[in-house]
mmCIF file of C-alpha atoms in Angstrom:
data_model
loop_
_atom_site.group_PDB
_atom_site.id
_atom_site.type_symbol
_atom_site.label_atom_id
_atom_site.label_comp_id
_atom_site.label_asym_id
_atom_site.label_seq_id
_atom_site.Cartn_x
_atom_site.Cartn_y
_atom_site.Cartn_z
ATOM 1 C CA MET I 6 77.656 133.671 135.100
ATOM 2 C CA LYS I 7 78.386 130.258 136.514
ATOM 3 C CA ASN I 8 76.531 127.427 134.821
ATOM 4 C CA HIS I 9 75.156 124.952 137.322
ATOM 5 C CA ASP I 10 73.648 121.513 137.138
ATOM 6 C CA ASN I 11 73.363 121.668 133.365
ATOM 7 C CA HIS I 12 72.679 118.502 131.477
ATOM 8 C CA ILE I 13 75.624 117.303 129.422
ATOM 9 C CA SER I 14 74.600 115.774 126.103
ATOM 10 C CA SER I 15 76.820 112.858 125.177
ATOM 11 C CA TYR I 16 78.703 112.777 121.870
ATOM 12 C CA MET I 17 76.758 109.651 121.023
ATOM 13 C CA LEU I 18 73.440 111.514 121.344
ATOM 14 C CA ASN I 19 74.745 114.284 119.051
ATOM 15 C CA TRP I 20 75.805 111.737 116.413
ATOM 16 C CA THR I 21 72.445 109.978 116.588
ATOM 17 C CA VAL I 22 70.552 113.260 116.199
ATOM 18 C CA LEU I 23 72.671 114.187 113.162
ATOM 19 C CA LEU I 24 72.046 110.772 111.611
ATOM 20 C CA VAL I 25 68.273 111.119 112.028
ATOM 21 C CA LEU I 26 68.355 114.649 110.565
ATOM 22 C CA LEU I 27 70.335 113.462 107.527
ATOM 23 C CA MET I 28 67.909 110.583 107.024
ATOM 24 C CA LEU I 29 64.929 112.939 107.117
ATOM 25 C CA THR I 30 66.695 115.224 104.601
ATOM 26 C CA THR I 31 67.242 112.267 102.255
ATOM 27 C CA ILE I 32 63.611 111.222 102.610
ATOM 28 C CA SER I 33 62.366 114.718 101.764
ATOM 29 C CA ILE I 34 64.573 114.913 98.650
ATOM 30 C CA LEU I 35 63.492 111.425 97.485
ATOM 31 C CA ALA I 36 59.835 112.231 98.193
ATOM 32 C CA ILE I 37 60.017 115.311 95.959
ATOM 33 C CA LYS I 38 61.524 113.205 93.147
ATOM 34 C CA MET I 39 58.521 110.867 93.311
ATOM 35 C CA HIS I 40 56.148 113.690 92.284
ATOM 36 C CA LEU I 41 53.371 113.194 94.791
ATOM 37 C CA GLY I 42 51.439 116.137 93.387
ATOM 38 C CA ALA I 43 49.353 118.079 95.859
ATOM 39 C CA TYR I 44 50.855 116.238 98.822
ATOM 40 C CA THR I 45 54.433 117.306 98.007
ATOM 41 C CA VAL I 46 54.221 120.690 99.748
ATOM 42 C CA ALA I 47 52.491 119.252 102.795
ATOM 43 C CA LEU I 48 55.007 116.397 103.069
ATOM 44 C CA ALA I 49 58.014 118.715 102.677
ATOM 45 C CA LEU I 50 56.692 121.059 105.368
ATOM 46 C CA ILE I 51 55.839 118.223 107.770
ATOM 47 C CA LEU I 52 59.352 116.749 107.386
ATOM 48 C CA ALA I 53 60.906 120.214 107.882
ATOM 49 C CA SER I 54 58.797 120.701 111.023
ATOM 50 C CA ILE I 55 59.949 117.351 112.419
ATOM 51 C CA LYS I 56 63.582 118.316 111.747
ATOM 52 C CA VAL I 57 63.133 121.715 113.407
ATOM 53 C CA THR I 58 61.556 120.052 116.460
ATOM 54 C CA ILE I 59 64.504 117.640 116.727
ATOM 55 C CA VAL I 60 67.046 120.498 116.500
ATOM 56 C CA LEU I 61 65.144 122.508 119.136
ATOM 57 C CA THR I 62 64.793 119.522 121.469
ATOM 58 C CA TYR I 63 68.298 118.063 121.336
ATOM 59 C CA PHE I 64 70.822 120.474 119.772
ATOM 60 C CA MET I 65 69.257 123.510 121.472
ATOM 61 C CA HIS I 66 68.832 121.491 124.703
ATOM 62 C CA LEU I 67 65.165 122.364 125.218
ATOM 63 C CA LYS I 68 64.556 118.847 126.527
ATOM 64 C CA PHE I 69 66.823 119.676 129.457
ATOM 65 C CA GLU I 70 65.659 123.258 130.086
ATOM 66 C CA ASN I 71 63.198 124.453 132.706
ATOM 67 C CA THR I 72 59.460 124.342 132.059
ATOM 68 C CA MET I 73 59.094 128.110 131.706
ATOM 69 C CA LEU I 74 61.504 128.320 128.789
ATOM 70 C CA ARG I 75 59.890 125.325 127.101
ATOM 71 C CA LEU I 76 56.443 126.862 127.464
ATOM 72 C CA MET I 77 57.748 130.161 126.055
ATOM 73 C CA VAL I 78 59.248 128.523 122.976
ATOM 74 C CA GLY I 79 56.099 126.447 122.454
ATOM 75 C CA GLY I 80 53.955 129.568 122.901
ATOM 76 C CA VAL I 81 55.938 131.587 120.374
ATOM 77 C CA PHE I 82 55.698 128.840 117.752
ATOM 78 C CA LEU I 83 51.966 128.614 118.439
ATOM 79 C CA LEU I 84 51.685 132.396 118.007
ATOM 80 C CA PHE I 85 53.568 132.110 114.731
ATOM 81 C CA ALA I 86 51.165 129.382 113.525
ATOM 82 C CA ILE I 87 48.183 131.588 114.457
ATOM 83 C CA VAL I 88 49.683 134.558 112.547
ATOM 84 C CA ILE I 89 50.071 132.362 109.450
ATOM 85 C CA ALA I 90 46.537 130.950 109.800
ATOM 86 C CA ILE I 91 44.996 134.432 110.167
ATOM 87 C CA THR I 92 46.987 135.792 107.212
ATOM 88 C CA PHE I 93 45.758 132.982 104.989
ATOM 89 C CA THR I 94 42.158 133.276 106.142
ATOM 90 C CA ASP I 95 42.360 136.981 105.370
ATOM 91 C CA TYR I 96 43.954 136.333 101.979
ATOM 92 C CA TYR I 97 41.525 133.659 100.808
ATOM 93 C CA PHE I 98 38.277 135.240 102.011
ATOM 94 C CA ARG I 99 38.802 138.873 101.138
ATOM 95 C CA MET R 6 79.471 130.390 154.462
ATOM 96 C CA THR R 7 76.039 131.953 154.086
ATOM 97 C CA THR R 8 77.531 134.747 151.977
ATOM 98 C CA SER R 9 79.224 132.379 149.557
ATOM 99 C CA GLU R 10 76.030 130.380 149.151
ATOM 100 C CA HIS R 11 74.182 133.579 148.395
ATOM 101 C CA ILE R 12 76.680 134.515 145.673
ATOM 102 C CA GLU R 13 76.472 131.052 144.130
ATOM 103 C CA HIS R 14 72.715 131.375 143.995
ATOM 104 C CA SER R 15 72.644 134.764 142.250
ATOM 105 C CA GLU R 16 75.262 133.595 139.729
ATOM 106 C CA HIS R 17 73.018 130.692 138.872
ATOM 107 C CA ILE R 18 70.146 133.071 138.130
ATOM 108 C CA ASP R 19 72.446 135.144 135.889
ATOM 109 C CA SER R 20 73.232 132.186 133.669
ATOM 110 C CA ASP R 21 69.534 131.382 133.266
ATOM 111 C CA THR R 22 68.536 134.970 132.496
ATOM 112 C CA GLY R 23 71.404 135.282 130.031
ATOM 113 C CA LYS R 24 70.049 132.317 128.143
ATOM 114 C CA LEU R 25 66.482 133.605 128.421
ATOM 115 C CA GLY R 26 67.584 136.891 126.855
ATOM 116 C CA MET R 27 69.123 134.981 123.942
ATOM 117 C CA TRP R 28 65.904 133.055 123.408
ATOM 118 C CA LEU R 29 63.869 136.297 123.387
ATOM 119 C CA PHE R 30 66.195 137.588 120.679
ATOM 120 C CA LEU R 31 65.787 134.342 118.719
ATOM 121 C CA PHE R 32 61.988 134.826 118.851
ATOM 122 C CA THR R 33 62.362 138.204 117.092
ATOM 123 C CA GLU R 34 64.543 136.490 114.488
ATOM 124 C CA LEU R 35 61.840 133.888 113.951
ATOM 125 C CA PHE R 36 59.317 136.609 113.150
ATOM 126 C CA LEU R 37 61.790 138.459 110.925
ATOM 127 C CA PHE R 38 62.075 135.394 108.689
ATOM 128 C CA GLY R 39 58.467 134.415 109.404
ATOM 129 C CA GLY R 40 57.284 137.597 107.701
ATOM 130 C CA LEU R 41 59.225 136.643 104.573
ATOM 131 C CA PHE R 42 57.852 133.081 104.709
ATOM 132 C CA ILE R 43 54.300 134.489 104.756
ATOM 133 C CA VAL R 44 55.023 136.766 101.753
ATOM 134 C CA TYR R 45 56.504 133.738 99.955
ATOM 135 C CA ALA R 46 53.475 131.561 100.732
ATOM 136 C CA VAL R 47 50.928 134.144 99.593
ATOM 137 C CA MET R 48 52.849 134.992 96.397
ATOM 138 C CA ARG R 49 53.340 131.307 95.651
ATOM 139 C CA SER R 50 49.614 130.629 95.855
ATOM 140 C CA LYS R 51 48.980 133.688 93.658
ATOM 141 C CA TYR R 52 51.594 132.881 90.958
ATOM 142 C CA ALA R 53 51.823 129.076 91.235
ATOM 143 C CA ALA R 54 52.920 128.473 87.613
ATOM 144 C CA ASP R 55 55.577 131.230 87.611
ATOM 145 C CA PHE R 56 56.999 130.027 90.916
ATOM 146 C CA HIS R 57 57.138 126.469 89.586
ATOM 147 C CA HIS R 58 59.025 127.579 86.493
ATOM 148 C CA ALA R 59 61.435 129.912 88.303
ATOM 149 C CA ALA R 60 62.249 127.363 91.026
ATOM 150 C CA LEU R 61 63.547 124.963 88.340
ATOM 151 C CA GLU R 62 66.475 127.377 87.895
ATOM 152 C CA LEU R 63 67.742 126.501 91.377
ATOM 153 C CA ASN R 64 70.329 123.770 91.768
ATOM 154 C CA VAL R 65 68.985 121.094 94.159
ATOM 155 C CA LEU R 66 72.481 119.586 94.544
ATOM 156 C CA ILE R 67 73.990 122.837 95.883
ATOM 157 C CA GLY R 68 70.961 123.320 98.141
ATOM 158 C CA ALA R 69 71.220 119.759 99.475
ATOM 159 C CA THR R 70 74.995 120.089 99.992
ATOM 160 C CA ASN R 71 74.480 123.258 102.017
ATOM 161 C CA THR R 72 71.764 121.526 104.048
ATOM 162 C CA VAL R 73 74.160 118.718 104.987
ATOM 163 C CA VAL R 74 76.939 121.260 105.707
ATOM 164 C CA LEU R 75 74.708 123.208 108.102
ATOM 165 C CA LEU R 76 73.370 120.075 109.832
ATOM 166 C CA VAL R 77 76.894 118.775 110.452
ATOM 167 C CA SER R 78 78.037 122.206 111.665
ATOM 168 C CA SER R 79 75.080 122.287 114.039
ATOM 169 C CA MET R 80 76.271 118.996 115.495
ATOM 170 C CA THR R 81 79.905 120.124 115.860
ATOM 171 C CA VAL R 82 78.849 123.295 117.706
ATOM 172 C CA ALA R 83 76.567 121.247 119.990
ATOM 173 C CA MET R 84 79.478 118.853 120.623
ATOM 174 C CA SER R 85 81.809 121.755 121.473
ATOM 175 C CA LEU R 86 79.474 122.517 124.379
ATOM 176 C CA THR R 87 79.732 118.914 125.569
ATOM 177 C CA ALA R 88 83.520 119.206 125.271
ATOM 178 C CA ILE R 89 83.766 122.387 127.370
ATOM 179 C CA GLN R 90 81.459 120.897 130.010
ATOM 180 C CA GLN R 91 83.813 117.919 130.237
ATOM 181 C CA LYS R 92 86.917 120.148 130.466
ATOM 182 C CA GLN R 93 88.155 119.094 127.005
ATOM 183 C CA LYS R 94 89.343 122.576 126.051
ATOM 184 C CA ASN R 95 91.307 121.679 122.906
ATOM 185 C CA LEU R 96 88.519 119.486 121.602
ATOM 186 C CA ALA R 97 86.050 122.346 122.118
ATOM 187 C CA ILE R 98 88.296 124.729 120.155
ATOM 188 C CA GLY R 99 88.750 122.128 117.407
ATOM 189 C CA LEU R 100 85.011 121.526 117.097
ATOM 190 C CA ILE R 101 84.255 125.250 116.828
ATOM 191 C CA PHE R 102 87.032 125.536 114.260
ATOM 192 C CA ILE R 103 85.364 122.779 112.179
ATOM 193 C CA THR R 104 82.066 124.678 112.502
ATOM 194 C CA LEU R 105 83.755 127.817 111.138
ATOM 195 C CA ILE R 106 85.255 125.845 108.220
ATOM 196 C CA LEU R 107 81.774 124.486 107.419
ATOM 197 C CA ALA R 108 80.360 128.036 107.577
ATOM 198 C CA GLY R 109 83.043 128.957 105.034
ATOM 199 C CA VAL R 110 82.071 126.022 102.797
ATOM 200 C CA PHE R 111 78.443 127.176 102.973
ATOM 201 C CA MET R 112 79.385 130.706 101.920
ATOM 202 C CA VAL R 113 81.615 129.486 99.050
ATOM 203 C CA ASN R 114 78.721 127.350 97.753
ATOM 204 C CA LYS R 115 76.443 130.383 98.041
ATOM 205 C CA TYR R 116 78.999 132.476 96.127
ATOM 206 C CA PHE R 117 79.028 130.012 93.217
ATOM 207 C CA GLU R 118 75.262 129.691 93.292
ATOM 208 C CA TRP R 119 74.595 133.428 93.240
ATOM 209 C CA GLY R 120 77.498 133.974 90.814
ATOM 210 C CA HIS R 121 75.986 131.536 88.330
ATOM 211 C CA LYS R 122 72.598 133.229 88.499
ATOM 212 C CA ILE R 123 74.091 136.699 88.172
ATOM 213 C CA SER R 124 76.085 135.536 85.121
ATOM 214 C CA LEU R 125 72.725 134.532 83.595
ATOM 215 C CA HIS R 126 71.516 138.076 84.392
ATOM 216 C CA LEU R 127 69.007 136.710 86.875
ATOM 217 C CA TYR R 128 69.250 139.377 89.550
ATOM 218 C CA PRO R 129 66.805 142.064 90.672
ATOM 219 C CA GLY R 130 66.718 144.993 88.259
ATOM 220 C CA SER R 131 68.557 143.305 85.346
ATOM 221 C CA GLU R 132 67.318 143.667 81.745
ATOM 222 C CA VAL R 133 66.621 139.900 81.531
ATOM 223 C CA MET R 134 64.641 140.006 84.748
ATOM 224 C CA LYS R 135 62.397 142.807 83.428
ATOM 225 C CA THR R 136 61.241 140.570 80.558
ATOM 226 C CA LEU R 137 60.159 137.743 82.909
ATOM 227 C CA PRO R 138 56.564 137.275 84.062
ATOM 228 C CA HIS R 139 55.611 139.064 87.253
ATOM 229 C CA GLY R 140 55.547 135.893 89.383
ATOM 230 C CA GLU R 141 59.099 134.897 88.390
ATOM 231 C CA ILE R 142 60.419 138.363 89.283
ATOM 232 C CA MET R 143 58.670 137.885 92.623
ATOM 233 C CA PHE R 144 60.294 134.459 93.116
ATOM 234 C CA PHE R 145 63.819 135.680 92.411
ATOM 235 C CA GLY R 146 63.281 138.782 94.551
ATOM 236 C CA LEU R 147 62.245 136.591 97.468
ATOM 237 C CA TYR R 148 65.028 134.100 96.719
ATOM 238 C CA TYR R 149 67.724 136.787 96.954
ATOM 239 C CA MET R 150 66.100 138.441 99.976
ATOM 240 C CA MET R 151 65.650 135.234 101.981
ATOM 241 C CA THR R 152 68.947 133.520 101.142
ATOM 242 C CA GLY R 153 70.786 136.867 101.420
ATOM 243 C CA LEU R 154 69.380 137.590 104.871
ATOM 244 C CA HIS R 155 70.190 134.028 105.864
ATOM 245 C CA ALA R 156 73.767 134.321 104.533
ATOM 246 C CA LEU R 157 74.154 137.516 106.581
ATOM 247 C CA HIS R 158 73.208 135.455 109.637
ATOM 248 C CA VAL R 159 75.815 132.836 108.701
ATOM 249 C CA ILE R 160 78.471 135.583 108.607
ATOM 250 C CA ILE R 161 77.349 137.068 111.955
ATOM 251 C CA GLY R 162 77.233 133.566 113.488
ATOM 252 C CA GLY R 163 80.756 132.937 112.176
ATOM 253 C CA ILE R 164 82.048 136.137 113.801
ATOM 254 C CA LEU R 165 80.300 135.253 117.071
ATOM 255 C CA LEU R 166 81.778 131.742 117.100
ATOM 256 C CA THR R 167 85.259 133.146 116.326
ATOM 257 C CA ILE R 168 84.965 135.317 119.456
ATOM 258 C CA VAL R 169 83.800 132.259 121.426
ATOM 259 C CA MET R 170 86.775 130.258 120.142
ATOM 260 C CA MET R 171 89.228 132.980 121.164
ATOM 261 C CA ARG R 172 87.675 133.213 124.639
ATOM 262 C CA ILE R 173 87.910 129.437 125.124
ATOM 263 C CA SER R 174 91.547 129.622 124.098
ATOM 264 C CA SER R 175 92.251 132.463 126.570
ATOM 265 C CA GLY R 176 90.382 130.566 129.306
ATOM 266 C CA LYS R 177 87.620 133.181 129.739
ATOM 267 C CA ILE R 178 85.168 130.494 128.684
ATOM 268 C CA ASN R 179 85.749 127.350 130.722
ATOM 269 C CA GLN R 180 83.980 124.434 132.365
ATOM 270 C CA GLU R 181 82.390 126.797 134.926
ATOM 271 C CA HIS R 182 81.528 129.793 132.753
ATOM 272 C CA TYR R 183 80.291 129.078 129.239
ATOM 273 C CA LEU R 184 77.170 131.192 128.827
ATOM 274 C CA LEU R 185 78.571 133.017 125.774
ATOM 275 C CA GLN R 186 79.361 129.704 124.118
ATOM 276 C CA GLU R 187 75.843 128.421 124.851
ATOM 277 C CA ASN R 188 74.319 131.559 123.345
ATOM 278 C CA GLY R 189 76.652 131.449 120.345
ATOM 279 C CA ALA R 190 75.616 127.831 119.778
ATOM 280 C CA LEU R 191 71.922 128.768 120.087
ATOM 281 C CA TYR R 192 72.413 131.460 117.427
ATOM 282 C CA TRP R 193 74.143 128.978 115.144
ATOM 283 C CA HIS R 194 71.306 126.464 115.576
ATOM 284 C CA LEU R 195 68.832 129.201 114.587
ATOM 285 C CA VAL R 196 70.774 129.684 111.342
ATOM 286 C CA ASP R 197 70.343 125.949 110.782
ATOM 287 C CA LEU R 198 66.617 126.018 111.695
ATOM 288 C CA ILE R 199 65.881 128.730 109.135
ATOM 289 C CA TRP R 200 67.741 126.856 106.427
ATOM 290 C CA ILE R 201 65.747 123.682 107.220
ATOM 291 C CA PHE R 202 62.653 125.600 106.055
ATOM 292 C CA LEU R 203 64.306 127.594 103.253
ATOM 293 C CA PHE R 204 65.689 124.504 101.513
ATOM 294 C CA PRO R 205 62.382 122.706 100.820
ATOM 295 C CA LEU R 206 60.491 125.948 100.146
ATOM 296 C CA LEU R 207 62.919 127.342 97.571
ATOM 297 C CA TYR R 208 64.709 124.307 96.117
ATOM 298 C CA LEU R 209 62.481 121.270 96.506
ATOM 299 C CA ILE R 210 58.874 122.349 96.024
ATOM 300 C CA THR R 211 58.743 123.143 92.319
#
């Protein structure tokens, strides 16, 4: 159960990550207020995806994990994207 | 000498597999919520106007406040890991305690939010709800299901982090052995990840 040679994230890095996440949140709220029409949904989802990637990379320490774990997480998110794509193809062309 | 090296090596593997197991569990969680996201997306494209109208009922300010609360709590739990790695035991306990307070703030906000809607008789099965168009019933059904399931995760995460805090205090979790704290933090980050998607989908896109 001993944890070896793990990367230690500095407090400064954690603060910076939080600051970026809060900025992205503010941007997404402001963007919605501007009523961009059809692009609103796309923009909101892109910003959310960027935020999720930042949390996974820094708060969840994926940047400092071994390649296998990173590939697994990437693979699962890819699988999830494929499931969504197939569901929508099925829904729109039935 | 050889024996002790061997033990060190197998302990190292244990820590990695323990974390791997947590990630596998998180993948199942992703698909649990993913299923609901897909239902939401399909229903939204089917009843666009109803979803637009129903989403206006949600309070963006409460949603935004809870987003900030969860983001900050995600940082404090990540920092508690840094603290334990640097042997700052009291700081680690303090940071987890702040995380728990923020979890409490999130739940209190949720209580007022749901309470307000229930006082307006906007809950599944109410007489008011039955008179609404089909798409709006769908929206509120999904709203309660998704935020409810998420709130359940906040409560479970809170319990998990309380256990972690007690183990740090008793010394069972320390600079050398902190797998449970790592996994507890991973779970808490997942709670945050799901909210990052729930907030724009339910509150912002109207």
